[in-house]
Each structure stands twice: as C-alpha cells, then as structure tokens.
mmCIF file of C-alpha atoms in Angstrom:
data_model
loop_
_atom_site.group_PDB
_atom_site.id
_atom_site.type_symbol
_atom_site.label_atom_id
_atom_site.label_comp_id
_atom_site.label_asym_id
_atom_site.label_seq_id
_atom_site.Cartn_x
_atom_site.Cartn_y
_atom_site.Cartn_z
ATOM 1 C CA UNK K 222 -4.874 30.932 -45.127
ATOM 2 C CA UNK K 223 -1.212 32.287 -44.264
ATOM 3 C CA UNK K 224 -2.710 35.737 -44.574
ATOM 4 C CA UNK K 225 -5.019 35.311 -41.615
ATOM 5 C CA UNK K 226 -3.876 36.545 -38.294
ATOM 6 C CA UNK K 227 -2.139 33.728 -35.902
ATOM 7 C CA UNK K 228 -5.009 33.787 -33.433
ATOM 8 C CA UNK K 229 -7.529 32.863 -36.411
ATOM 9 C CA UNK K 230 -5.302 30.053 -37.661
ATOM 10 C CA UNK K 231 -5.296 28.406 -34.311
ATOM 11 C CA UNK K 232 -9.048 28.914 -33.920
ATOM 12 C CA UNK K 233 -9.214 27.087 -37.624
ATOM 13 C CA UNK K 234 -7.027 24.483 -36.479
ATOM 14 C CA UNK K 235 -8.854 23.955 -33.194
ATOM 15 C CA UNK K 236 -11.929 23.641 -35.596
ATOM 16 C CA UNK K 237 -10.936 21.366 -37.743
ATOM 17 C CA UNK K 238 -9.312 19.234 -34.963
ATOM 18 C CA UNK K 239 -12.695 19.090 -33.151
ATOM 19 C CA UNK K 240 -14.622 18.462 -35.977
ATOM 20 C CA UNK K 241 -12.437 15.481 -37.117
ATOM 21 C CA UNK K 242 -12.408 14.094 -33.606
ATOM 22 C CA UNK K 243 -16.522 14.406 -33.388
ATOM 23 C CA UNK K 244 -16.744 13.042 -36.692
ATOM 24 C CA UNK K 245 -14.324 9.938 -35.792
ATOM 25 C CA UNK K 246 -15.986 9.646 -32.206
ATOM 26 C CA UNK K 247 -19.464 9.303 -34.168
ATOM 27 C CA UNK K 248 -18.553 7.373 -37.001
ATOM 28 C CA UNK K 249 -17.433 4.730 -34.271
ATOM 29 C CA UNK K 250 -20.610 5.183 -32.125
ATOM 30 C CA UNK K 251 -22.685 4.452 -35.133
ATOM 31 C CA UNK K 252 -20.407 1.346 -35.850
ATOM 32 C CA UNK K 253 -21.152 0.168 -32.597
ATOM 33 C CA UNK K 254 -25.252 0.690 -32.863
ATOM 34 C CA UNK K 255 -24.820 -1.321 -35.988
ATOM 35 C CA UNK K 256 -23.022 -3.964 -34.745
ATOM 36 C CA UNK K 257 -25.793 -4.420 -31.669
ATOM 37 C CA UNK K 258 -28.732 -4.070 -34.231
ATOM 38 C CA UNK K 259 -26.784 -6.674 -36.527
ATOM 39 C CA UNK K 260 -26.264 -8.901 -33.342
ATOM 40 C CA UNK K 261 -30.149 -8.624 -32.044
ATOM 41 C CA UNK K 262 -30.990 -9.226 -35.833
ATOM 42 C CA UNK K 263 -29.256 -12.277 -35.902
ATOM 43 C CA UNK K 264 -31.132 -13.689 -32.829
ATOM 44 C CA UNK K 265 -34.328 -15.645 -33.666
ATOM 45 C CA UNK K 266 -36.548 -14.803 -30.731
ATOM 46 C CA UNK K 267 -36.234 -11.474 -29.023
ATOM 47 C CA UNK K 268 -35.362 -11.693 -25.258
ATOM 48 C CA UNK K 269 -38.904 -11.059 -23.317
ATOM 49 C CA UNK K 270 -37.079 -9.768 -19.909
ATOM 50 C CA UNK K 271 -38.944 -6.695 -20.756
ATOM 51 C CA UNK K 272 -42.274 -8.090 -20.529
ATOM 52 C CA UNK K 273 -41.951 -9.885 -17.421
ATOM 53 C CA UNK K 274 -40.097 -6.722 -15.755
ATOM 54 C CA UNK K 275 -43.206 -4.656 -17.110
ATOM 55 C CA UNK K 276 -45.932 -7.127 -15.600
ATOM 56 C CA UNK K 277 -44.308 -6.768 -12.424
ATOM 57 C CA UNK K 278 -43.904 -2.771 -12.216
ATOM 58 C CA UNK K 279 -46.279 -0.373 -11.193
ATOM 59 C CA UNK K 280 -47.346 2.567 -14.011
ATOM 60 C CA UNK K 281 -45.327 4.905 -12.270
ATOM 61 C CA UNK K 282 -42.194 2.674 -11.998
ATOM 62 C CA UNK K 283 -42.494 2.454 -16.144
ATOM 63 C CA UNK K 284 -42.988 5.737 -16.851
ATOM 64 C CA UNK K 285 -40.258 6.919 -14.654
ATOM 65 C CA UNK K 286 -37.980 4.243 -16.285
ATOM 66 C CA UNK K 287 -38.902 5.090 -19.916
ATOM 67 C CA UNK K 288 -38.442 9.190 -18.902
ATOM 68 C CA UNK K 289 -34.699 8.296 -17.436
ATOM 69 C CA UNK K 290 -34.017 6.459 -20.853
ATOM 70 C CA UNK K 291 -35.123 9.126 -22.981
ATOM 71 C CA UNK K 292 -33.662 12.357 -20.841
ATOM 72 C CA UNK K 293 -30.264 10.560 -20.774
ATOM 73 C CA UNK K 294 -30.451 9.856 -24.632
ATOM 74 C CA UNK K 295 -27.475 11.781 -26.105
ATOM 75 C CA UNK K 296 -29.453 11.586 -29.472
ATOM 76 C CA UNK K 297 -32.896 13.038 -27.806
ATOM 77 C CA UNK K 298 -30.856 15.664 -25.794
ATOM 78 C CA UNK K 299 -29.143 17.066 -29.198
ATOM 79 C CA UNK K 300 -32.321 16.857 -31.076
ATOM 80 C CA UNK K 301 -34.139 18.721 -28.704
ATOM 81 C CA UNK K 302 -31.236 21.506 -28.379
ATOM 82 C CA UNK K 303 -31.032 21.698 -32.344
ATOM 83 C CA UNK K 304 -35.052 22.444 -32.080
ATOM 84 C CA UNK K 305 -34.940 24.731 -29.350
ATOM 85 C CA UNK K 306 -32.018 26.279 -31.179
ATOM 86 C CA UNK K 307 -33.574 26.923 -34.440
ATOM 87 C CA UNK K 308 -36.777 28.218 -32.599
ATOM 88 C CA UNK K 309 -35.209 31.110 -30.825
ATOM 89 C CA UNK K 310 -34.040 34.070 -32.806
ATOM 90 C CA UNK K 311 -31.340 35.775 -31.571
ATOM 91 C CA UNK K 312 -31.606 37.937 -28.629
ATOM 92 C CA UNK K 313 -35.365 36.659 -27.669
ATOM 93 C CA UNK K 314 -36.242 37.452 -24.329
ATOM 94 C CA UNK K 315 -36.555 34.816 -21.655
ATOM 95 C CA UNK K 316 -40.193 34.691 -22.004
ATOM 96 C CA UNK K 317 -39.866 33.803 -25.447
ATOM 97 C CA UNK K 318 -37.095 30.790 -24.568
ATOM 98 C CA UNK K 319 -39.397 29.563 -21.642
ATOM 99 C CA UNK K 320 -42.861 29.272 -24.084
ATOM 100 C CA UNK K 321 -40.486 27.286 -26.543
ATOM 101 C CA UNK K 322 -39.162 24.600 -24.042
ATOM 102 C CA UNK K 323 -42.886 24.225 -22.512
ATOM 103 C CA UNK K 324 -44.107 23.709 -26.028
ATOM 104 C CA UNK K 325 -41.538 21.020 -26.254
ATOM 105 C CA UNK K 326 -42.169 19.470 -23.405
ATOM 106 C CA UNK K 327 -45.710 19.452 -23.939
ATOM 107 C CA UNK K 328 -45.026 17.935 -27.726
ATOM 108 C CA UNK K 329 -42.722 15.550 -26.080
ATOM 109 C CA UNK K 330 -45.562 14.050 -23.428
ATOM 110 C CA UNK K 331 -48.132 14.131 -25.994
ATOM 111 C CA UNK K 332 -45.626 12.144 -28.741
ATOM 112 C CA UNK K 333 -44.263 9.536 -26.595
ATOM 113 C CA UNK K 334 -48.041 8.927 -24.665
ATOM 114 C CA UNK K 335 -49.007 8.361 -28.329
ATOM 115 C CA UNK K 336 -46.144 5.801 -28.810
ATOM 116 C CA UNK K 337 -47.011 4.234 -25.020
ATOM 117 C CA UNK K 338 -50.633 3.708 -26.459
ATOM 118 C CA UNK K 339 -49.859 2.862 -30.051
ATOM 119 C CA UNK K 340 -47.148 0.127 -29.227
ATOM 120 C CA UNK K 341 -48.924 -1.416 -26.340
ATOM 121 C CA UNK K 342 -51.496 -3.091 -28.070
ATOM 122 C CA UNK K 343 -51.523 -6.405 -28.985
ATOM 123 C CA UNK K 344 -51.377 -5.648 -32.781
ATOM 124 C CA UNK K 345 -48.661 -3.517 -32.533
ATOM 125 C CA UNK K 346 -46.359 -5.931 -30.580
ATOM 126 C CA UNK K 347 -47.545 -8.922 -33.013
ATOM 127 C CA UNK K 348 -46.545 -6.734 -35.938
ATOM 128 C CA UNK K 349 -43.223 -5.588 -34.618
ATOM 129 C CA UNK K 350 -42.423 -9.320 -33.336
ATOM 130 C CA UNK K 351 -43.212 -10.512 -37.080
ATOM 131 C CA UNK K 352 -40.579 -7.643 -38.315
ATOM 132 C CA UNK K 353 -38.154 -7.401 -35.873
ATOM 133 C CA UNK K 354 -35.311 -9.214 -37.427
ATOM 134 C CA UNK K 355 -35.805 -7.174 -40.818
ATOM 135 C CA UNK K 356 -35.763 -3.838 -38.783
ATOM 136 C CA UNK K 357 -32.776 -4.456 -36.753
ATOM 137 C CA UNK K 358 -30.941 -5.854 -40.193
ATOM 138 C CA UNK K 359 -32.201 -2.105 -41.831
ATOM 139 C CA UNK K 360 -30.778 -0.622 -38.979
ATOM 140 C CA UNK K 361 -27.789 -2.182 -38.914
ATOM 141 C CA UNK K 362 -27.047 -1.446 -42.276
ATOM 142 C CA UNK K 363 -28.450 2.030 -42.018
ATOM 143 C CA UNK K 364 -26.041 2.762 -39.183
ATOM 144 C CA UNK K 365 -23.053 0.586 -40.582
ATOM 145 C CA UNK K 366 -23.170 2.777 -43.858
ATOM 146 C CA UNK K 367 -23.397 6.512 -41.695
ATOM 147 C CA UNK K 368 -20.805 5.444 -39.489
ATOM 148 C CA UNK K 369 -18.472 4.687 -42.647
ATOM 149 C CA UNK K 370 -19.387 7.780 -44.240
ATOM 150 C CA UNK K 371 -18.851 9.548 -41.347
ATOM 151 C CA UNK K 372 -15.532 8.166 -40.831
ATOM 152 C CA UNK K 373 -14.476 8.382 -44.202
ATOM 153 C CA UNK K 374 -15.327 12.380 -43.924
ATOM 154 C CA UNK K 375 -13.263 12.723 -41.149
ATOM 155 C CA UNK K 376 -10.469 11.474 -42.976
ATOM 156 C CA UNK K 377 -10.966 13.151 -46.566
ATOM 157 C CA UNK K 378 -11.891 16.457 -46.004
#
C-alpha cells in the first residue's frame, strides 16, 4: 500500500472509512428492526388500528398511502436502484434506460396489486394473525443476527 501514489492512498482510506461507517449504520438499523420485531412478537394481539382506519378511507387514499410508504422506504429504493443498475449495460442509450425503468414500474404495480389482492382476503388475514408472533420473532432473530454480523465485519476487516 505504501507504494501507491498519495492520491490513491487517500481514496482507499476514504473508501475504508465510508465502508466501516455504512456497516455500522446498517448494523445499528438492523438491530433497531430486530428490537421492533421482538417487541411486536411479545405482544399477544396486534393493534387493530389499521383495520379501523382502512374502513374509513377511500381506495384512492389507501393506494396513495401505500405507494408513499413504499416509495419512501430506503430498502425498496436501493433494491430498485440495484436492479436498474444491473440491467443497464455501460453506455446504454436513454431509450434502454427508460425501457428498464418502465419495466420495473410495471413489475412493481403488478406485484403490489397481487399482494393487495392476496393479503386482503379473510383467509390470508386469519393465517397471518395465527402466525404473526412467530413471524415477528423470526424476523427479530434474522435482523439481530444480520445486524451483529454487519457490526462485527465493520470492526474486523
């Protein structure tokens, strides 16, 4: 490393610091999600505020609320950016980029419309209610494990 020019050493040091910072922030975020999931799993009954609010809201309001929640979710944003990045070859013309983004939009609409239909059924709600605490507990364990691994990798590189 000492044989590298000074500019490259500075860039490597900045990359390493950024990498460690992102791992620490990501690990802490995952631990926070683990805490929230664990707390939800410990509750005997899920709060039913959403059912009451949904009954009083229009379909348009519910759609816009769901779209806003998804479009402001950092995981969703980063996932779609990764998909677009992988799908676009270097130097691709704008028309290809527009086609990839349009394709992702169509996929997103179809997938989430399918989710809405599938999970709005009484059977799906009943199955989720029966398995909710186990699912939340599993999520808590997975998020906790991933968060700890990420923090460990930030300090042991």
